Tab-separated table of C-alpha atoms in Angstrom:
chain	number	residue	atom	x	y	z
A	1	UNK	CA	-7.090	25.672	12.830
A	2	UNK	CA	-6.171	23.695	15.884
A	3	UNK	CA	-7.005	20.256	16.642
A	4	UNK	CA	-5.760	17.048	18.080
A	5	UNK	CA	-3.874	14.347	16.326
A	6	UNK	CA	-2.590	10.872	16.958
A	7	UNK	CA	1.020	9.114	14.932
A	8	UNK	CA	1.136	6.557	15.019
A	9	UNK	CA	4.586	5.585	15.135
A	10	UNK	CA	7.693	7.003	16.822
A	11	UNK	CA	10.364	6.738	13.945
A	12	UNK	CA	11.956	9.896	12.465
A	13	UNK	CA	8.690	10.386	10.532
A	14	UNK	CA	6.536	9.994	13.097
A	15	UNK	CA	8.115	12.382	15.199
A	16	UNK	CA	8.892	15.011	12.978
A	17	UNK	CA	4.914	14.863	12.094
A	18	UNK	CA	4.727	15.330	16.259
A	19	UNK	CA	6.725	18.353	16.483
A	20	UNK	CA	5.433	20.076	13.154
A	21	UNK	CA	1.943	19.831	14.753
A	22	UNK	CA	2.905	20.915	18.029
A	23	UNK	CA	4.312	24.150	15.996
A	24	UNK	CA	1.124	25.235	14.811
A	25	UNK	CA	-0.923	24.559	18.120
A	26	UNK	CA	-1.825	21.247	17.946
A	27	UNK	CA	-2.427	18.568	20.935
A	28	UNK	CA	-0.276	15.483	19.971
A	29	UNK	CA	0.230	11.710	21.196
A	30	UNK	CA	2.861	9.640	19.663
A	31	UNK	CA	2.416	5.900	19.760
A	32	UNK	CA	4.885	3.499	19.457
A	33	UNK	CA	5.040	-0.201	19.844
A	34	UNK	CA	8.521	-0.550	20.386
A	35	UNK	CA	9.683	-1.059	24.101
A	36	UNK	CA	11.976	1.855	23.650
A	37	UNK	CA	11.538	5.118	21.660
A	38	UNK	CA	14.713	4.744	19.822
A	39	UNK	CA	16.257	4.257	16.404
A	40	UNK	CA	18.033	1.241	15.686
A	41	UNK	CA	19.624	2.143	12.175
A	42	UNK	CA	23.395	2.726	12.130
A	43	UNK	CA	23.663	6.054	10.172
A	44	UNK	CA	22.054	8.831	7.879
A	45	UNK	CA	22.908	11.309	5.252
A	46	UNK	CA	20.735	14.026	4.852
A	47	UNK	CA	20.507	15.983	1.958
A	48	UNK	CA	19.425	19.993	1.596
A	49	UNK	CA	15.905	18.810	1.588
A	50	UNK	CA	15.773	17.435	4.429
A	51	UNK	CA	17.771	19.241	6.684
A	52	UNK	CA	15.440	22.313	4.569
A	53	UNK	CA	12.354	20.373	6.378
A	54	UNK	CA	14.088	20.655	9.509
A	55	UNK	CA	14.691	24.165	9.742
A	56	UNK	CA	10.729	24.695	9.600
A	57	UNK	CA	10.181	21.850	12.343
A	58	UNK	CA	12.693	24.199	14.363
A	59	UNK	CA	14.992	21.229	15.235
A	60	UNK	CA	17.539	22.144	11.914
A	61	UNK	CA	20.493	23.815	14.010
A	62	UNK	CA	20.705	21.367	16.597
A	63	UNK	CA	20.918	18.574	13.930
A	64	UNK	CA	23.334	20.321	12.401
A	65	UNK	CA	25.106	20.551	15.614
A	66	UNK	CA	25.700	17.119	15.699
A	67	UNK	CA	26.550	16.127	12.330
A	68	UNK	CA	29.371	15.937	10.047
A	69	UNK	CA	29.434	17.611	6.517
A	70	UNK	CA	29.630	15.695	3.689
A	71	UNK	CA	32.312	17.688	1.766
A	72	UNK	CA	34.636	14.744	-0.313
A	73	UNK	CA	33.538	11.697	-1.249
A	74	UNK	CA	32.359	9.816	-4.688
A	75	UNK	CA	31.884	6.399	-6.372
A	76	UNK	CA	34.836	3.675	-6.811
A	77	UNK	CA	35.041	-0.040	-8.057
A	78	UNK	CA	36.177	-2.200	-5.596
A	79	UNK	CA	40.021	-1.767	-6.911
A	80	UNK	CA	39.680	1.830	-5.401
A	81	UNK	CA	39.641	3.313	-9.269
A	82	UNK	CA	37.380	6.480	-8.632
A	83	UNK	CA	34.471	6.497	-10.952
A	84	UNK	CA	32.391	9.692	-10.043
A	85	UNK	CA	33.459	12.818	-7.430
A	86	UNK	CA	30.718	14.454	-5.120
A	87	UNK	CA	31.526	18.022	-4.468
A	88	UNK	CA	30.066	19.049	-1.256
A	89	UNK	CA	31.067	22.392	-1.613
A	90	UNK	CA	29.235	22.980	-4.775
A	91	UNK	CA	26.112	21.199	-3.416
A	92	UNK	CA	26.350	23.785	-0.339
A	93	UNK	CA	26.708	27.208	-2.670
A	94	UNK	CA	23.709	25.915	-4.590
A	95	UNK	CA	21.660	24.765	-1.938
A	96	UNK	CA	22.815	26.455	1.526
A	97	UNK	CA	24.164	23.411	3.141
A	98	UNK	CA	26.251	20.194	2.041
A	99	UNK	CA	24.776	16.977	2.357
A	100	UNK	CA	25.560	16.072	6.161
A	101	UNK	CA	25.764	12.513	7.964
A	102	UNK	CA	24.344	11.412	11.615
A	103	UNK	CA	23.894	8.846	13.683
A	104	UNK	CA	20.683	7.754	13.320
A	105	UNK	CA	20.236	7.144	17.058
A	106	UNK	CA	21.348	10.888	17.655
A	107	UNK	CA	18.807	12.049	14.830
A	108	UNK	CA	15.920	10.518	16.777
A	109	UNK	CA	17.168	11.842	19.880
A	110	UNK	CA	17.214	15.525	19.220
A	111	UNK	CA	13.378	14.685	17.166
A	112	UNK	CA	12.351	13.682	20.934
A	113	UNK	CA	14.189	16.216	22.808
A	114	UNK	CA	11.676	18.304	20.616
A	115	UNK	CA	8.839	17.044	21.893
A	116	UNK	CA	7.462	17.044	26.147
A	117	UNK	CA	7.947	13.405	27.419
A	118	UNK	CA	4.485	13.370	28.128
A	119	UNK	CA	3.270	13.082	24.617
A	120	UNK	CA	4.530	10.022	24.266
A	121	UNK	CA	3.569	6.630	24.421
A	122	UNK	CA	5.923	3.495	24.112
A	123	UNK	CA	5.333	-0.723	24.056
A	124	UNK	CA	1.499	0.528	22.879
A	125	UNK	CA	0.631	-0.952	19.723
A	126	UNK	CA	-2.504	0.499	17.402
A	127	UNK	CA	-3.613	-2.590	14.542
A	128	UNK	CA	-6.573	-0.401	13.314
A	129	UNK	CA	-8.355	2.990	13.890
A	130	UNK	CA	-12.219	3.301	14.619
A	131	UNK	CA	-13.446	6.219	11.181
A	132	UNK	CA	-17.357	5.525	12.358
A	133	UNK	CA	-17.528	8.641	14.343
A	134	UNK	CA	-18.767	12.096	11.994
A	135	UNK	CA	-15.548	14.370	12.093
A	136	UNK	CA	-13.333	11.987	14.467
A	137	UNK	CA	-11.009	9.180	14.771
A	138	UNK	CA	-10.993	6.530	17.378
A	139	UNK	CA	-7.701	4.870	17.910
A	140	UNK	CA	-8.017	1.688	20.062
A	141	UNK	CA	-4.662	1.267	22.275
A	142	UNK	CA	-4.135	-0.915	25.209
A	143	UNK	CA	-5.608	1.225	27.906
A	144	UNK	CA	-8.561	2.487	26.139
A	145	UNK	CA	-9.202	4.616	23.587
A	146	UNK	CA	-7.745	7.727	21.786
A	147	UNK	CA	-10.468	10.419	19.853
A	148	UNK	CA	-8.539	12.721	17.640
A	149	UNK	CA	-9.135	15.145	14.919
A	150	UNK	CA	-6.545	13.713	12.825
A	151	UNK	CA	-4.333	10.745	12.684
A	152	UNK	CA	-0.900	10.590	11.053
A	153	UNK	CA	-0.022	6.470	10.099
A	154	UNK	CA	3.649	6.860	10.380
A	155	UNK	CA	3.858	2.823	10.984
A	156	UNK	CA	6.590	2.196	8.892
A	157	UNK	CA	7.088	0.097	5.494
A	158	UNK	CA	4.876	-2.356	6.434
A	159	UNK	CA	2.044	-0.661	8.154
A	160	UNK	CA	-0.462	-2.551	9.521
A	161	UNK	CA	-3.312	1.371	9.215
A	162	UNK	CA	-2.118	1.392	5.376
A	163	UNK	CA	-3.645	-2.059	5.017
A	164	UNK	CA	-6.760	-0.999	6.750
A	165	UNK	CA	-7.646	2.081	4.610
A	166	UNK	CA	-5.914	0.826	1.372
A	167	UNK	CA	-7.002	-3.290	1.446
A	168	UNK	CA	-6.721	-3.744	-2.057
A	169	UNK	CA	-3.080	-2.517	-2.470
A	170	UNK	CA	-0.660	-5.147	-2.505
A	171	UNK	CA	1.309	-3.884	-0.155
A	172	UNK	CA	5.776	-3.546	-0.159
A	173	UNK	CA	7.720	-6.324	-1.981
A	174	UNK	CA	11.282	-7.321	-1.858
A	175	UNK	CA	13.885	-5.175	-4.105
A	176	UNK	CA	16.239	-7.761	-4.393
A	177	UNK	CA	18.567	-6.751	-2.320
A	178	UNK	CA	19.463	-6.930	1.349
A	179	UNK	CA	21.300	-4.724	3.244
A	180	UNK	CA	24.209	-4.986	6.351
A	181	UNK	CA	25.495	-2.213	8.683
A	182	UNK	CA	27.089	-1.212	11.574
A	183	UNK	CA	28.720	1.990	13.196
A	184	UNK	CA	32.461	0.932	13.969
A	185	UNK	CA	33.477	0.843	17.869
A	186	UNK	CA	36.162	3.390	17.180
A	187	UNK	CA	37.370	6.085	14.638
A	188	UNK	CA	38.913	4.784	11.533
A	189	UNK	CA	41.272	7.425	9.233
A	190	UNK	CA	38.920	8.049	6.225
A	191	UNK	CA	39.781	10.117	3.396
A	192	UNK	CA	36.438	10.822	2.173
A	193	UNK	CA	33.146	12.292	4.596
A	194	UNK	CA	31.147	9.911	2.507
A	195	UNK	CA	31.569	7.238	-0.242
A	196	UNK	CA	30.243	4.345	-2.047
A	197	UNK	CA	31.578	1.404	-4.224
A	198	UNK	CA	30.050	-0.739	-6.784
A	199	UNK	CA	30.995	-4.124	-7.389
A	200	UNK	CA	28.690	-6.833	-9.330
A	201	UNK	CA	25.358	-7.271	-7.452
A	202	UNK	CA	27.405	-5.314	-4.573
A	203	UNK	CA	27.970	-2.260	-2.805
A	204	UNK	CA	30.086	-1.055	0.401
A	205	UNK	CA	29.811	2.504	1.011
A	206	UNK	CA	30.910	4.777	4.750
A	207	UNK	CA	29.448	7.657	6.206
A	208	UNK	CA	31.611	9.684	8.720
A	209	UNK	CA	30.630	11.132	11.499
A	210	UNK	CA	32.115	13.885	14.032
A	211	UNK	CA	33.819	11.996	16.676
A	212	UNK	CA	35.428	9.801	13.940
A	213	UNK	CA	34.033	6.970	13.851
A	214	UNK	CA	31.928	6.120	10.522
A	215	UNK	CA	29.203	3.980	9.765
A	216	UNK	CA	29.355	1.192	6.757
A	217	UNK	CA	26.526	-0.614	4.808
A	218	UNK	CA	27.007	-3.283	2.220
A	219	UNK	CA	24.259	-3.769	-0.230
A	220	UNK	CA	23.832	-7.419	-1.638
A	221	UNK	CA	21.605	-9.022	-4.634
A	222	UNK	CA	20.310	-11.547	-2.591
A	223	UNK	CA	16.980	-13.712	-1.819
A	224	UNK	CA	15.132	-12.499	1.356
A	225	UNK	CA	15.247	-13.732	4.209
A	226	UNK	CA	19.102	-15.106	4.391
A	227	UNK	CA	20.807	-14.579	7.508
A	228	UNK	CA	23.943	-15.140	8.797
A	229	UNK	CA	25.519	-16.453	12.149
A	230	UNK	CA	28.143	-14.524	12.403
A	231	UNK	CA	27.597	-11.577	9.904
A	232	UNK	CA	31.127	-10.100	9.974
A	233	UNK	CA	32.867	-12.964	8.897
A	234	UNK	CA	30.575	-12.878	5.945
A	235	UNK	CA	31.637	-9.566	4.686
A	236	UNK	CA	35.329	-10.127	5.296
A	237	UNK	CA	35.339	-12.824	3.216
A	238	UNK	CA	32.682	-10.752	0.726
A	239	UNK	CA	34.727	-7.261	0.697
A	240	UNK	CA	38.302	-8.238	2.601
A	241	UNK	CA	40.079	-7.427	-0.621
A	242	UNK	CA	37.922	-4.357	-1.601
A	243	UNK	CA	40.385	-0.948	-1.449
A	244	UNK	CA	40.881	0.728	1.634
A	245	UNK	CA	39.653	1.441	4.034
A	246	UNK	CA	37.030	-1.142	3.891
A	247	UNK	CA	38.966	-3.752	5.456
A	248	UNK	CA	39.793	-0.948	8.464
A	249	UNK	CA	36.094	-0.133	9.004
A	250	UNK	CA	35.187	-4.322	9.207
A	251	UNK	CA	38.363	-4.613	11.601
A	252	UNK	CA	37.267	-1.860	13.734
A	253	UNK	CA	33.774	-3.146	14.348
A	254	UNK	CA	32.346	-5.335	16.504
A	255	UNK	CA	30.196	-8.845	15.526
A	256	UNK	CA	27.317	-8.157	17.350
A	257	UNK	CA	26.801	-4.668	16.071
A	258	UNK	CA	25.968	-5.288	12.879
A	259	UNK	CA	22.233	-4.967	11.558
A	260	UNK	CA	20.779	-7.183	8.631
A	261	UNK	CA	17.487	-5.780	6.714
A	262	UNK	CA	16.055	-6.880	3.840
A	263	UNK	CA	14.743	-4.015	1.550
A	264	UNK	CA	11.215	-4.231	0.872
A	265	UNK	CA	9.466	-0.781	-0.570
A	266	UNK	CA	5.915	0.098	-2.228
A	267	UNK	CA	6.295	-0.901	-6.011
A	268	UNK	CA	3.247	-0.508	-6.664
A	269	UNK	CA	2.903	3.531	-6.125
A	270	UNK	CA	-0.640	4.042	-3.691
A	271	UNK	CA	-3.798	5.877	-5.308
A	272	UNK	CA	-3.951	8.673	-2.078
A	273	UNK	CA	-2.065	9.353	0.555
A	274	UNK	CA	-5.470	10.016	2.988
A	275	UNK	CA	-8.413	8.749	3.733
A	276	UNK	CA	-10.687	11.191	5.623
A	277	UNK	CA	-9.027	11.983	8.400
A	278	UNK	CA	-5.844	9.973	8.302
A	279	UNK	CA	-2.645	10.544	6.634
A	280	UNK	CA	-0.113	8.383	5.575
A	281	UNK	CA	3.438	9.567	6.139
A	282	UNK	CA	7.265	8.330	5.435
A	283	UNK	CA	8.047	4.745	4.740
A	284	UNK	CA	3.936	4.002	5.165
A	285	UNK	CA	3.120	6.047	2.218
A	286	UNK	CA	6.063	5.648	-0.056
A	287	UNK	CA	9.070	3.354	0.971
A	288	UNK	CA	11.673	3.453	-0.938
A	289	UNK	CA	14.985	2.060	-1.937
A	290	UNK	CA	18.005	3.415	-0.191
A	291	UNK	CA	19.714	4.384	-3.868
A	292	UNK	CA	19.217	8.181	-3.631
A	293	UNK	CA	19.785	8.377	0.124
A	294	UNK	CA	16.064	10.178	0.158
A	295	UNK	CA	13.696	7.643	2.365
A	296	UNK	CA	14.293	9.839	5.677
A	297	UNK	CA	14.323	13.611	3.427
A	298	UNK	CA	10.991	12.595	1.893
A	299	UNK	CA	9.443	11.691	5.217
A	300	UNK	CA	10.925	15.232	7.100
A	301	UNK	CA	9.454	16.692	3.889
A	302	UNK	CA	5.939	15.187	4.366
A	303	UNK	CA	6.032	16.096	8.194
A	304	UNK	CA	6.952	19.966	6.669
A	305	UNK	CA	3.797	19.615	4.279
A	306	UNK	CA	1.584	18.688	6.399
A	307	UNK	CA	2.099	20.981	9.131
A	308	UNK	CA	1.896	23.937	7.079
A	309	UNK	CA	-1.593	22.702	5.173
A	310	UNK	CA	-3.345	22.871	8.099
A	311	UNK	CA	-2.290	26.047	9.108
A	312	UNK	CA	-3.706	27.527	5.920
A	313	UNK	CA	-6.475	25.399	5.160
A	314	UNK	CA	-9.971	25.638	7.118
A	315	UNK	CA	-10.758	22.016	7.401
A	316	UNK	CA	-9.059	19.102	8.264
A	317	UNK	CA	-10.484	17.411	4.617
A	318	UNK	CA	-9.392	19.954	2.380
A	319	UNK	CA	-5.829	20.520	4.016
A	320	UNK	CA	-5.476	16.570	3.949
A	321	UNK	CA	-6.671	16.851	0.649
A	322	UNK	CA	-3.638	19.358	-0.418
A	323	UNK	CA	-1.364	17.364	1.470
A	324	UNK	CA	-1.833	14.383	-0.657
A	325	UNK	CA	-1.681	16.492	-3.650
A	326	UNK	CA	1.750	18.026	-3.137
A	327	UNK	CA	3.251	14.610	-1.189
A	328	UNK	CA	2.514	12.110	-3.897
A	329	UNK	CA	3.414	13.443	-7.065
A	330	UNK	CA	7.084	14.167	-5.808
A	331	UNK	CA	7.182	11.321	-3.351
A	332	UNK	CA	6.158	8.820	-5.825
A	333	UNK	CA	8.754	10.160	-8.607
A	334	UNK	CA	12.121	10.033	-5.983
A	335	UNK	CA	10.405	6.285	-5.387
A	336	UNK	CA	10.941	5.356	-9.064
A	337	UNK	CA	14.066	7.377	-9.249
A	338	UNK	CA	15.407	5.273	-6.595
A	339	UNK	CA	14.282	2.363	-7.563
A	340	UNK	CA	16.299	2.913	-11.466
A	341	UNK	CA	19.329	3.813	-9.700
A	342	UNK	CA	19.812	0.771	-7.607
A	343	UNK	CA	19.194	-1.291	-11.065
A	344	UNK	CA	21.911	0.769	-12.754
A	345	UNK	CA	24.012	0.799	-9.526
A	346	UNK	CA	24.429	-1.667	-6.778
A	347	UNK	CA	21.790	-4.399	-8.893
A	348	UNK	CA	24.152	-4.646	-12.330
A	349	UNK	CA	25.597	-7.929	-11.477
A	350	UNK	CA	26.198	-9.122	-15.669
A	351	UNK	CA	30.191	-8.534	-16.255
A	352	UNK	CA	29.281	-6.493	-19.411
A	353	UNK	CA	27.043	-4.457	-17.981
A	354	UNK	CA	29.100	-3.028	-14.693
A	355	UNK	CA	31.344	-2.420	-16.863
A	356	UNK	CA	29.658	0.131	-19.422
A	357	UNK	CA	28.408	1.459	-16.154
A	358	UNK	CA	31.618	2.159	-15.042
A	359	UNK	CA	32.873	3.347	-18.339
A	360	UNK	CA	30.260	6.090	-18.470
A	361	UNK	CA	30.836	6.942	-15.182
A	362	UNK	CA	34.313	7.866	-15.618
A	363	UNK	CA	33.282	9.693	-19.423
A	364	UNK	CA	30.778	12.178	-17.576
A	365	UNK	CA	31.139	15.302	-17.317
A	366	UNK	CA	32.461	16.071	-13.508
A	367	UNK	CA	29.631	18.089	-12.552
A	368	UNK	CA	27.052	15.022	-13.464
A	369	UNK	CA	26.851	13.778	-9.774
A	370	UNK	CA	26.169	17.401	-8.375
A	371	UNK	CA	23.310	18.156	-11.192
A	372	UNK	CA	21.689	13.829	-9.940
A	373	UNK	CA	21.738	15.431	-6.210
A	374	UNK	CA	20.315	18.928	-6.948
A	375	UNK	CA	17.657	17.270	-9.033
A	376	UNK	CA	15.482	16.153	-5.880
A	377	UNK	CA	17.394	17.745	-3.122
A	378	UNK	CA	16.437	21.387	-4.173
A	379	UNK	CA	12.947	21.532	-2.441
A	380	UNK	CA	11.841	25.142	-1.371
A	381	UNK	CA	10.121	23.945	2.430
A	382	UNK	CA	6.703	25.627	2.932
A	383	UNK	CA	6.190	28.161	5.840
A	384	UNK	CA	4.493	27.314	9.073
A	385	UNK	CA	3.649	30.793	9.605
C-alpha cells in the first residue's frame, strides 16, 4: 500500500514519521511552523529502543556516528556520595548498544539529511485539517491546500490537530517542575558519559558528548511560568556548591545559551491515538516527563510502528487501527512510569523523604538500575520489509 501523507510538524517525531514513510513508498510533506527546521533542545540520550527504531528508519549508523556512548555514569546527592551506578556495558551485552548521548541539534540534522529538501515546508503553520472528503484529508496551509491519504499530527505537546479530533480531552498540564539547560561553549573533564543528582525538589544531571563538551539540565519544583533575567546566575547560586564538576560545566557556559521550559505532559492518558485518517505521534499523543529519558525513544518508536503497519495492512483504517493498538498501551505505561519516577526522584523535596530515597538507593542490589533501564528499553522494532 502506497499513499500520500502530510506531518505535521518537523521535530524528531515528525521527521522520523517522514523518512519511515518515504521507506515504504510513500509521497511525504513535512510542515513546520517554525522559521527554521531545527531543534532547539541542548542534548539527548537515547536508549536501545530508540536507537532500535532507528536502525529500521535506516538513519541508526549515522546517529551512532555522531554520538557518544554512555558507558559510566549513575545517581549522587549533591555532596557527590554516589547513590546508584549505571553500567553501560551491561546495558550494551543485553541489548546490542549502550545508551548513547547527542546533540539534539545534530539528531535533527542527520533526521533531515534523510529526507530530499523538497519535502519540506518551513514558517507554514496548519491550525486544523479538513476530514469532510470520503477517504482523504485536506490540510489548509498558507498557499492553499494539501489532499493526502494520511496525516501524521506530530505538533508537539501542545498540539493545536489533537484538540481538533480529541475536544473533550483536557489537554497537557504542568508537572511541577521546570527545567534549565545548556550545552557548555567548551569541553569540561567529566568523569562520567552521563550522570544525574538529586537534591530536595532538585536535580543537575550532564550528558557528554564526542568533542567534549557536555550538556547540563537542572530540574526544579517550581510554579510555571517563572523566569529569570539572567538564568546562570540563578543556578550558581542554586547548585555552586553541588560536587564537581557542576560548578565547571556552569563556568564553562555561556548566559545566553541557556534554555528555560516548563514541563507540561498529557496526565490524563488519550482514549485513541487516530481518528480516521490521522495519527497522533510523539509528544502530541503522549508527552511525557523527562524522568526515564524516553519522550524522544517513544516517538522514534511510534514513527517505526507506523511505518511498518501500513506496509502490512490493506487499508489505511485498519493499519491506523493497529497502530493505535500497539502505540498506546506501551506509550501510555512509560508515561505513568515517568511520571512515578520524577515523584520519587527529582519531586521528593520533604527532608525525610529524600532521605529514605537515598537510603534505598544505596541498599539495592547493584544491578537494580540496569534491570529499571532494560524494563522499557528492550523493544524488539518491527520490520519494514
Amino acid at each position: 500500500m502506497g499513499g500520500s501523507a502530510v506531518v505535521v510538524g518537523g521535530g524528531i517525531g515528525g521527521l522520523a514519521a517522514a523518512i519511515g514513510l518515504r521507506r515504504i513508498g510513500w509521497e511525504v510533506t513535512v510542515v513546520e511552523r517554525a522559521r527554521v527546521l531545527a531543534d532547539a533542545g541542548a542534548g539527548i540520550s537515547l536508549h536501545a529502543n530508540g536507537v532500535r527504531a532507528l536502525d529500521v528508519l535506516g538513519v541508526g549508523e549515522a546517529v551512532r556516528a555522531a554520538a557518544r556512548p554512555q558507558y559510566t555514569g549513575g545517581t549522587r546527592t549533591p555532596r557527590g556520595t554516589r547513590l546508584a551506578r549505571m553500567d553501560g556495558a551491561v546495558l550494551e551485552r543485553e541489548l546490542g548498544t549502550p545508551i548513547v548521548g547527542v546533540r539534539r541539534t545534530v539528531l535533527h540534522r542527520l533526521l533531515r539529511e534523510a529526507l530530499p529538501a523538497e519535502c519540506l515546508l518551513i514558517e507554514v503553520e496548519v491550525t486544523s485539517v479538513d476530514r469532510s472528503a470520503p477517504g482523504r484529508v485536506r490540510v489548509p496551509v498558507r498557499d492553499g491546500v494539501l489532499d493526502a491519504d494520511l496525516v501524521v499530527a506530530a505538533d508537539g505537546v501542545h498540539s493545536r490537530l489533537r484538540g481538533q479530533l480529541l475536544p473533550g480531552h483536557p489537554g497537557p498540564v504542568y508537572s511541577g517542575s521546570t527545567v534549565l539547560r545548556a550545552v557548555t561553549e567548551h569541553p569540561v573533564p567529566l568523569r562520567t558519559d552521563f550522570e544525574l543528582t538529586w537534591g530536595k525538589g532538585a536535580e543537575f544531571g550532564h550528558i557528554a558528548f564526542t568533542d567534549g563538551r557536555a550538556e547540563w539540565h537542572a530540574v526544579l519544583n517550581s510554579p510555571p511560568g517563572i523566569r529569570h533575567a539572567d538564568a546562570l546566575a540563578v543556578m550558581r547560586r542554586r547548585f555552586g556548591d553541588w560536587h564537581d564538576p557542576i560548578p565547571a560545566l556552569l563556568d564553562a557556559t555561556r548566559p545566553d545559551a541557556v534554555l528555560h521550559h516548563d514541563i507540561h505532559e498529557l496526565a490524563t492518558p488519550l482514549p485513541a491515538y487516530t481518528e480516521g485518517r490521522i495519527a497522533l505521534l510523539g509528544d502530541a499523543a503522549h508527552a511525557m516527563t523527562p524522568n526515564l529519558g524516553q519522550g524522544a525513544c517513544q516517538a522514534l518508536e511510534d514513527a517505526a510502528a507506523l511505518a511498518a503497519a501500513l506496509t502490512t495492512e490493506s487499508t489505511v483504517e485498519s493499519a491506523l487501527a493497529r497502530y493505535d493498538a500497539e502505540r498506546r498501551p506501551r506509550s501510555q505505561s512509560v508515561a505513568r512510569a515517568a511520571r512515578q519516577a520524577g515523584r520519587m526522584g527529582q519531586q521528593l523535596s520533604h527532608p525525610l523523604a529524600v532521605a529514605l530515597r537515598n537510603t534505598g538507593l544505596w541498599l539495592a542490589p547493584s544491578g537494580m538500575t540496569v534491570r529499571a533501564i532494560l524494563r522499557h528499553a528492550d523493544w524488539v522494532p518491527p520490520s519494514l520489509g
